[in-house]
mmCIF file with all atom_site columns, N, CA and C and ligand atoms in Angstrom:
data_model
loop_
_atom_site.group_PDB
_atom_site.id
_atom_site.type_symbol
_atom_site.label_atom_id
_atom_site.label_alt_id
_atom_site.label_comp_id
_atom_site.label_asym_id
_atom_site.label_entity_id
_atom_site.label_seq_id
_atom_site.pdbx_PDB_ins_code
_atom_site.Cartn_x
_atom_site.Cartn_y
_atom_site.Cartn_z
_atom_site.occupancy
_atom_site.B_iso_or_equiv
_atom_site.pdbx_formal_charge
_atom_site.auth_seq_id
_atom_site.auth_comp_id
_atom_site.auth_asym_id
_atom_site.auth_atom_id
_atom_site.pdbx_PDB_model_num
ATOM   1   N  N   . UNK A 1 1  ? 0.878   -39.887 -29.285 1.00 0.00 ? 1  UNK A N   1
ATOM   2   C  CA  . UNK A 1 1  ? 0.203   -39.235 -28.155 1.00 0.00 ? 1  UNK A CA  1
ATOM   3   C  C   . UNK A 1 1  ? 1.240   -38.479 -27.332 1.00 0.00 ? 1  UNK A C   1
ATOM   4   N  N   . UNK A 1 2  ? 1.311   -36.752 -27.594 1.00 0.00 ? 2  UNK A N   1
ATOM   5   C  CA  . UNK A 1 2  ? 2.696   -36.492 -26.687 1.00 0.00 ? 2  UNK A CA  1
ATOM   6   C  C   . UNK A 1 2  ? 1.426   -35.563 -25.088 1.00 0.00 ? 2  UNK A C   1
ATOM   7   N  N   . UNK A 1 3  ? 2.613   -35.647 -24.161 1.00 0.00 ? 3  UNK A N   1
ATOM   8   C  CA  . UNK A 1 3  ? 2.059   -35.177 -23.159 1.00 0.00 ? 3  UNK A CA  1
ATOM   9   C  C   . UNK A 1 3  ? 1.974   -33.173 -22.895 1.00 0.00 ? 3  UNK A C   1
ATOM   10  N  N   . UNK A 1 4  ? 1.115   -32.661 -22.759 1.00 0.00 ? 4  UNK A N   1
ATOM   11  C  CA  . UNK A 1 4  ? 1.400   -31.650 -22.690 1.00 0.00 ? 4  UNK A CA  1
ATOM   12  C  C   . UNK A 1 4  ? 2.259   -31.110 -21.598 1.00 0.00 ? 4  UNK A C   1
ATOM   13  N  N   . UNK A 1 5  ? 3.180   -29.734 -21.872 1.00 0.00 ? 5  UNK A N   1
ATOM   14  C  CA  . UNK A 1 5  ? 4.449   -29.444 -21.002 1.00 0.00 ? 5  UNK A CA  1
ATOM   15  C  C   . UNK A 1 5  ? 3.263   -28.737 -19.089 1.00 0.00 ? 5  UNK A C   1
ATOM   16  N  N   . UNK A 1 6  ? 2.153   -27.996 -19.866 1.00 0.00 ? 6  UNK A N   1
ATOM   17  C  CA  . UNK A 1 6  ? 1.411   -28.076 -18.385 1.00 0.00 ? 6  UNK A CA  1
ATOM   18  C  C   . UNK A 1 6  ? 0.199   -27.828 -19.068 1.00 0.00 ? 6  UNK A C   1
ATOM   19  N  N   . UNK A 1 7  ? -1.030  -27.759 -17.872 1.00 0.00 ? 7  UNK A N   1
ATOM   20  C  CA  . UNK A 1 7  ? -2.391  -27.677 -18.173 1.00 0.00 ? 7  UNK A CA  1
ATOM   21  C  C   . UNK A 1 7  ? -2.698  -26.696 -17.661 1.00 0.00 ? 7  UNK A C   1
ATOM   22  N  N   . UNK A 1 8  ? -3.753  -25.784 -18.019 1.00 0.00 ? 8  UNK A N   1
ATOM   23  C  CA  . UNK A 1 8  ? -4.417  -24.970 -17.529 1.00 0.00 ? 8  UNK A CA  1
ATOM   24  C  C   . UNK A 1 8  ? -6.016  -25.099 -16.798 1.00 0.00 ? 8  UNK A C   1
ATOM   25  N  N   . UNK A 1 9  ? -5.573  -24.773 -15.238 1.00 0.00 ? 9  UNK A N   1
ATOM   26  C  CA  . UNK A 1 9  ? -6.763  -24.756 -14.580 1.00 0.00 ? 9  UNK A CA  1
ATOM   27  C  C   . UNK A 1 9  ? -8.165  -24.163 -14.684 1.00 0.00 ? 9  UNK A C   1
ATOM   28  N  N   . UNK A 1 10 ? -9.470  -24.528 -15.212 1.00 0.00 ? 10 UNK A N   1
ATOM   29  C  CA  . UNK A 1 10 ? -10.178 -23.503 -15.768 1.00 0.00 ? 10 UNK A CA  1
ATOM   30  C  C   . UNK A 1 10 ? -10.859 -22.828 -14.394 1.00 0.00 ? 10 UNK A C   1
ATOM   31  N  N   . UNK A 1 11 ? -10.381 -23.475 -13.443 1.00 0.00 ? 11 UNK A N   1
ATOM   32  C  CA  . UNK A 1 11 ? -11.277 -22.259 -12.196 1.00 0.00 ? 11 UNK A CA  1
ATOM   33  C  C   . UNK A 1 11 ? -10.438 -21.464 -11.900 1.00 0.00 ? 11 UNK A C   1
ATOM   34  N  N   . UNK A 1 12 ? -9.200  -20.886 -12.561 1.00 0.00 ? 12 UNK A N   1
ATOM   35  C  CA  . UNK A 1 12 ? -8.783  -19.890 -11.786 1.00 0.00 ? 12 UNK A CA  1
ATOM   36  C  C   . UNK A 1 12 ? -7.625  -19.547 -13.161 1.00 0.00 ? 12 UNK A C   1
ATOM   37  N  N   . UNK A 1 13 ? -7.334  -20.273 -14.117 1.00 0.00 ? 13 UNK A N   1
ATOM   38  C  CA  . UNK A 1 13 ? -6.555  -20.056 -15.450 1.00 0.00 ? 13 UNK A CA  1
ATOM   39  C  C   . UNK A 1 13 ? -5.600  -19.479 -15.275 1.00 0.00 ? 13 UNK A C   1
ATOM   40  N  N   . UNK A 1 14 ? -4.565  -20.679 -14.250 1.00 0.00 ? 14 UNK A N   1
ATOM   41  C  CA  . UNK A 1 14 ? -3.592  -20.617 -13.871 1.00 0.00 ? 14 UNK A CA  1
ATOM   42  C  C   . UNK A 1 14 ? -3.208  -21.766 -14.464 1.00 0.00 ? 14 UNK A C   1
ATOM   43  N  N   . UNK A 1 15 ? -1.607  -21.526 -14.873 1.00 0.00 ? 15 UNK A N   1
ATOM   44  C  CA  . UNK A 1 15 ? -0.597  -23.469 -15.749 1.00 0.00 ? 15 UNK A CA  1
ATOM   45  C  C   . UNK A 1 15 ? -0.574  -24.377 -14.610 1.00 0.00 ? 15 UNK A C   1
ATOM   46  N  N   . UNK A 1 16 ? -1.199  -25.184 -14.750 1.00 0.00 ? 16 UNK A N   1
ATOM   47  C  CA  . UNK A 1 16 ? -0.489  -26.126 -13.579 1.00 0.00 ? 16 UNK A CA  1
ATOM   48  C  C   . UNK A 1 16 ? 0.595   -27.446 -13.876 1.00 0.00 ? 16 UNK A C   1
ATOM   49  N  N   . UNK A 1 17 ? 1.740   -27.587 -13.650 1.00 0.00 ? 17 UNK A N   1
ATOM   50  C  CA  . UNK A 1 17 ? 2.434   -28.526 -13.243 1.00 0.00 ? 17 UNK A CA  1
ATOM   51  C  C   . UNK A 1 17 ? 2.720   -29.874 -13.178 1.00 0.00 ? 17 UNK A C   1
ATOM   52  N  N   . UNK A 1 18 ? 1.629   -29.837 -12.043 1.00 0.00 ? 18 UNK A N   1
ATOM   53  C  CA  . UNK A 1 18 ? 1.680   -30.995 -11.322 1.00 0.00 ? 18 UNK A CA  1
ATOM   54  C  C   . UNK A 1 18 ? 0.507   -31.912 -11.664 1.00 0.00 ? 18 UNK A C   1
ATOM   55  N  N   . UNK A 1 19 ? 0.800   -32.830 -12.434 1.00 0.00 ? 19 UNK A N   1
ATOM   56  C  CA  . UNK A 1 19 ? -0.080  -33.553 -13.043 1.00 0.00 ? 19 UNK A CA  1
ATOM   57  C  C   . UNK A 1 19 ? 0.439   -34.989 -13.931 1.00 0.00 ? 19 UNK A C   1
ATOM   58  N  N   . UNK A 1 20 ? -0.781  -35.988 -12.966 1.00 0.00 ? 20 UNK A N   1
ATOM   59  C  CA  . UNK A 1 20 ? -0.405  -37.566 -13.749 1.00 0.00 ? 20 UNK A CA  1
ATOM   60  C  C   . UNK A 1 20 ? -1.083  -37.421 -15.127 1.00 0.00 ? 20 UNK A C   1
ATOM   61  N  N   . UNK A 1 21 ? -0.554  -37.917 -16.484 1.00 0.00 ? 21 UNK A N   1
ATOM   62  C  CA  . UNK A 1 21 ? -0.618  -38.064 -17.754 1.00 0.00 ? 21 UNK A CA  1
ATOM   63  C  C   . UNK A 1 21 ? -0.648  -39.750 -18.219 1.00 0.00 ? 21 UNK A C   1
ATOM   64  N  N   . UNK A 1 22 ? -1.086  -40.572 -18.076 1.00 0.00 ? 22 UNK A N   1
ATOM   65  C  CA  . UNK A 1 22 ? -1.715  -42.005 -18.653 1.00 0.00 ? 22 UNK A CA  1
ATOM   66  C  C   . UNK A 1 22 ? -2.514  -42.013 -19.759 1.00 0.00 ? 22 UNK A C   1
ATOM   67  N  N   . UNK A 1 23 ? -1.809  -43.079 -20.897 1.00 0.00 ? 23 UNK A N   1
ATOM   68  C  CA  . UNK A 1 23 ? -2.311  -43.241 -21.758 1.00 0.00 ? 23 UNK A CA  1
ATOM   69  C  C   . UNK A 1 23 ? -2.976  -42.313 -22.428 1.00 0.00 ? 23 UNK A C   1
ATOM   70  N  N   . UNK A 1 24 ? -2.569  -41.276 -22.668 1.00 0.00 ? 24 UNK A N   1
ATOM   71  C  CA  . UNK A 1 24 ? -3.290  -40.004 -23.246 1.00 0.00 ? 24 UNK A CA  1
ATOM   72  C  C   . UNK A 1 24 ? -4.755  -39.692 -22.423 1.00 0.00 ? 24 UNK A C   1
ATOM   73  N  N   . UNK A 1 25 ? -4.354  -39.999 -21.011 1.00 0.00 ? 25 UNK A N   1
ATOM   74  C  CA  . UNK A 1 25 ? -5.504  -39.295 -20.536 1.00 0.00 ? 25 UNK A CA  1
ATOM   75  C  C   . UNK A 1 25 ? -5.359  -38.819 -19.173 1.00 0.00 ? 25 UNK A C   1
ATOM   76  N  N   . UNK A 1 26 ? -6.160  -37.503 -18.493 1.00 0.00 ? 26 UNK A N   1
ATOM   77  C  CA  . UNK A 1 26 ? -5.192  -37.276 -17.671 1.00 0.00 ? 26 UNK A CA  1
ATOM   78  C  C   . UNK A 1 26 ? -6.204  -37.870 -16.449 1.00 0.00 ? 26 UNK A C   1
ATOM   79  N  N   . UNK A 1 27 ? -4.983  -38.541 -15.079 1.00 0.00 ? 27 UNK A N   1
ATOM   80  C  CA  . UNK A 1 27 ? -5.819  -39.006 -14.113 1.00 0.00 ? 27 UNK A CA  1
ATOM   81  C  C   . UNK A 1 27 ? -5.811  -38.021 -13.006 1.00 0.00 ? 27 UNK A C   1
ATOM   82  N  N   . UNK A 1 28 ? -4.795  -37.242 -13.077 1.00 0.00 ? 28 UNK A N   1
ATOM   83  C  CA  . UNK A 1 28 ? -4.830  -37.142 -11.722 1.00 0.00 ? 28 UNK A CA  1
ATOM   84  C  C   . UNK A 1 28 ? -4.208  -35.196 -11.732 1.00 0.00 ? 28 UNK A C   1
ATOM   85  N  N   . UNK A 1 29 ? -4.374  -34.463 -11.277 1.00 0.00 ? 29 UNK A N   1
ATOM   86  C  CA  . UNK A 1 29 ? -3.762  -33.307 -11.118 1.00 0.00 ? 29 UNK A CA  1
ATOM   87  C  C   . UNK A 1 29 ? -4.143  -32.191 -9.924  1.00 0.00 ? 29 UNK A C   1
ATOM   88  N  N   . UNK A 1 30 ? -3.417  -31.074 -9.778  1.00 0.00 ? 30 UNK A N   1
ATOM   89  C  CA  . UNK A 1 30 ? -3.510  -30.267 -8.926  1.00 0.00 ? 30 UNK A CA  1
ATOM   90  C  C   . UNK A 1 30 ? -2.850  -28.884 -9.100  1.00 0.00 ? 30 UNK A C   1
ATOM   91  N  N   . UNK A 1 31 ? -4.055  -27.810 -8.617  1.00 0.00 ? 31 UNK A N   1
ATOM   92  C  CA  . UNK A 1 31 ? -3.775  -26.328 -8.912  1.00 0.00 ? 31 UNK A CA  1
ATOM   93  C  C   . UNK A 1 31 ? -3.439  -25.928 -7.556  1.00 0.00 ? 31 UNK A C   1
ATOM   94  N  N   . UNK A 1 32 ? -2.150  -25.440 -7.661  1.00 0.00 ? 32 UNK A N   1
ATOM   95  C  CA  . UNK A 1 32 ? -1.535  -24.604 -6.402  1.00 0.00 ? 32 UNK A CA  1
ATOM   96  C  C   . UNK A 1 32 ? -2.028  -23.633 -5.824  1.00 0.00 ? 32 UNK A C   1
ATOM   97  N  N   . UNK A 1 33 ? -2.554  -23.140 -6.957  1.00 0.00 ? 33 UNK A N   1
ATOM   98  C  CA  . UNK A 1 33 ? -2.709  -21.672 -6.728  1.00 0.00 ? 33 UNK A CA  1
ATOM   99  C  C   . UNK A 1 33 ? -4.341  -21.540 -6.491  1.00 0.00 ? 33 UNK A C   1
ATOM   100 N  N   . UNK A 1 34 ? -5.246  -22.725 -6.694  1.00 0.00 ? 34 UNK A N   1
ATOM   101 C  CA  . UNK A 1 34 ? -7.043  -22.499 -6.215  1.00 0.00 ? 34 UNK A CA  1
ATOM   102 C  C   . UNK A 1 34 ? -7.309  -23.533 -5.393  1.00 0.00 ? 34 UNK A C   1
ATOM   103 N  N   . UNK A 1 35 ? -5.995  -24.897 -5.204  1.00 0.00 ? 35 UNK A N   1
ATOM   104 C  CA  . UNK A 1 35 ? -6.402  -25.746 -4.534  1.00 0.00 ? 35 UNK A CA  1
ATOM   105 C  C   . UNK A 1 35 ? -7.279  -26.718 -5.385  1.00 0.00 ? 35 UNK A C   1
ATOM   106 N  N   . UNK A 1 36 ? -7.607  -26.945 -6.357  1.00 0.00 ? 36 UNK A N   1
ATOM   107 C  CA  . UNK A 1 36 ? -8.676  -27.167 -7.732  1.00 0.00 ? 36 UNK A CA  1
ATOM   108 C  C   . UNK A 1 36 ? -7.625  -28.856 -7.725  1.00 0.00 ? 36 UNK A C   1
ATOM   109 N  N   . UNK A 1 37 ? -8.459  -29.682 -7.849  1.00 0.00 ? 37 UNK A N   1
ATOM   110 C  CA  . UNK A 1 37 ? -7.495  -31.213 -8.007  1.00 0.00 ? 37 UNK A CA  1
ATOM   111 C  C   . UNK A 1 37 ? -8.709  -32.282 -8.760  1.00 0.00 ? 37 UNK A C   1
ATOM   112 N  N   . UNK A 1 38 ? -9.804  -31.361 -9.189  1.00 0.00 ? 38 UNK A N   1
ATOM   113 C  CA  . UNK A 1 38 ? -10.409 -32.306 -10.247 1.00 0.00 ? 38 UNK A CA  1
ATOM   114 C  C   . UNK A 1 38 ? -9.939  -32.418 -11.702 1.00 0.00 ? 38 UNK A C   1
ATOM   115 N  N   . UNK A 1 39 ? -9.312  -33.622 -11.613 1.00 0.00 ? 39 UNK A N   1
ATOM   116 C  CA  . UNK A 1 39 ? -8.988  -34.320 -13.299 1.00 0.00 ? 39 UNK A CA  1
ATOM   117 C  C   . UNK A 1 39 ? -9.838  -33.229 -14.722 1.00 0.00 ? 39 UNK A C   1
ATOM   118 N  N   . UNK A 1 40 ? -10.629 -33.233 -14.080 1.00 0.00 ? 40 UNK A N   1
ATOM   119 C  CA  . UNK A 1 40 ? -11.809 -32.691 -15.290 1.00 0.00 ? 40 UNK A CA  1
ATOM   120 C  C   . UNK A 1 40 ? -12.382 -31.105 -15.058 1.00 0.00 ? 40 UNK A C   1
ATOM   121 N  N   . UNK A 1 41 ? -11.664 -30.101 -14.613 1.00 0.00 ? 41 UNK A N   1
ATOM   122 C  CA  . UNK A 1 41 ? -11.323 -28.912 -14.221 1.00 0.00 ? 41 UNK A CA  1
ATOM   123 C  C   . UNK A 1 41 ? -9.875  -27.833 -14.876 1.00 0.00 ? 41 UNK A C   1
ATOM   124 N  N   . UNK A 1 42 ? -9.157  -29.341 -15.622 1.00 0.00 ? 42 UNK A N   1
ATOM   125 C  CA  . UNK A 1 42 ? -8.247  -29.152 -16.387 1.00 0.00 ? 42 UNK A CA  1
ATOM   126 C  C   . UNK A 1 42 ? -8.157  -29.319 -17.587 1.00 0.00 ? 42 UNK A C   1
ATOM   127 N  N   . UNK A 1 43 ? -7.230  -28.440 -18.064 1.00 0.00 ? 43 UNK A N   1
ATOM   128 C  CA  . UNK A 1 43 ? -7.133  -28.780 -19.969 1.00 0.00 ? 43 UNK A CA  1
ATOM   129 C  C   . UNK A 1 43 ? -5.811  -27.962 -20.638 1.00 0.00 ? 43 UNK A C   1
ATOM   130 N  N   . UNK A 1 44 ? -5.822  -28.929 -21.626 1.00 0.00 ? 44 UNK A N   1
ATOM   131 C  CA  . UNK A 1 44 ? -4.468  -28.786 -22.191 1.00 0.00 ? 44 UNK A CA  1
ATOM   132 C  C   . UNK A 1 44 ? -4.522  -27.104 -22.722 1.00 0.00 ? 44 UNK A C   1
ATOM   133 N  N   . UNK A 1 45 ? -3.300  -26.856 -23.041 1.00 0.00 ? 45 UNK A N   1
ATOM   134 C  CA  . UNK A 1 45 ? -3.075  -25.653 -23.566 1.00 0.00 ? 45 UNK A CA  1
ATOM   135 C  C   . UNK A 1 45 ? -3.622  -25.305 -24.575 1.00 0.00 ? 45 UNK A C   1
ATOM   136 N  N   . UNK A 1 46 ? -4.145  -26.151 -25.750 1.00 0.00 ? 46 UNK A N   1
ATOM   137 C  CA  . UNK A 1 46 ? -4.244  -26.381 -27.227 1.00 0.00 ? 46 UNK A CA  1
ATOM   138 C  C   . UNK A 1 46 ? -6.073  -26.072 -26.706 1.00 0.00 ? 46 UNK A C   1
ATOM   139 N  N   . UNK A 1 47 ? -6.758  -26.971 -25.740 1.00 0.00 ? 47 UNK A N   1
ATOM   140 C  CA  . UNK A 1 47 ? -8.118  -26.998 -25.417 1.00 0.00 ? 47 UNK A CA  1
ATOM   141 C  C   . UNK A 1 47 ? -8.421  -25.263 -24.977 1.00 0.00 ? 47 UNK A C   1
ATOM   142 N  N   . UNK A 1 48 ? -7.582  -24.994 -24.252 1.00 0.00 ? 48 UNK A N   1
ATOM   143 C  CA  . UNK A 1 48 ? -7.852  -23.790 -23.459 1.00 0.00 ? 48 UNK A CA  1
ATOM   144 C  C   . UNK A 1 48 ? -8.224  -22.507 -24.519 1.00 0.00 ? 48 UNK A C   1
ATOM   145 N  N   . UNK A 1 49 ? -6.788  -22.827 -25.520 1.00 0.00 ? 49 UNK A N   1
ATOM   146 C  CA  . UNK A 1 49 ? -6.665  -22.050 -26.764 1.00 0.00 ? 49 UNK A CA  1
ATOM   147 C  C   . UNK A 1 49 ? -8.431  -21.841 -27.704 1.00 0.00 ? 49 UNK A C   1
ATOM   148 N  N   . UNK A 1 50 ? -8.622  -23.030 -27.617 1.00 0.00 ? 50 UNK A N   1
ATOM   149 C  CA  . UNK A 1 50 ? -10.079 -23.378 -28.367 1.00 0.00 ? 50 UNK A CA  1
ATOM   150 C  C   . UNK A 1 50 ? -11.179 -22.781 -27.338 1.00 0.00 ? 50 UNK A C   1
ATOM   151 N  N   . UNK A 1 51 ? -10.994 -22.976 -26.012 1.00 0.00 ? 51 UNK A N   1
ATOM   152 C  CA  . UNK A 1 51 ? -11.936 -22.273 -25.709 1.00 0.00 ? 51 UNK A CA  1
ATOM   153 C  C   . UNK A 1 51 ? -11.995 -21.217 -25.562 1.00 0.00 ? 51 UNK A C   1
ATOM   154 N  N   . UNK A 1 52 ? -11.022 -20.576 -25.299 1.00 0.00 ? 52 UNK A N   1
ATOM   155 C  CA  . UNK A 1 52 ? -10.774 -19.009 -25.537 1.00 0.00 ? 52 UNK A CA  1
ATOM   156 C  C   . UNK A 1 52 ? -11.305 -18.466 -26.720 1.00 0.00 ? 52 UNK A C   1
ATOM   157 N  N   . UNK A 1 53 ? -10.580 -19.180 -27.428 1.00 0.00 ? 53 UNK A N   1
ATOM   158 C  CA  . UNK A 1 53 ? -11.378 -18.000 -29.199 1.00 0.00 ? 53 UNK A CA  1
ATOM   159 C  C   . UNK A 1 53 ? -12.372 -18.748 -29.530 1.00 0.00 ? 53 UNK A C   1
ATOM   160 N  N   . UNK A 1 54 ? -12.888 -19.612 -28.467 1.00 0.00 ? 54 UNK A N   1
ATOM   161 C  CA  . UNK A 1 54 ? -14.195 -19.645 -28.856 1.00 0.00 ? 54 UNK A CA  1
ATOM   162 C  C   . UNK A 1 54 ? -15.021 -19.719 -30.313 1.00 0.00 ? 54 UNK A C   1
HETATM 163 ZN ZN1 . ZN  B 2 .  ? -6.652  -23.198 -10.082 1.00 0.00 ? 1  ZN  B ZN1 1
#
């Protein structure tokens, strides 16, 4: 289970940072740049990728 280096915020799809990573799951995080700090508003780079090309 590796941690991703950052996540991408989907309300504003900006990298964010700042973020707790447990047990392969994430608890806790925060977007600087929308103010956005729901856990589940975020996603890994690899997810983002998938939702993009859709
Ligand atoms: Zn944001």
């Amino acid at each position: 289970m590796s941690i991703p280096d950052f996540l991408v915020c989907v309300e504003c799809e900006s990298p964010c940072y700042i973020f707790e990573w447990k047990e392969g799951v994430l608890t806790e995080a925060i977007c600087e740049v929308c103010g956005n700090d729901d856990p589940d508003s975020f996603v890994t780079p690899d997810d983002y990728d998938a939702l993009a090309g859709g």
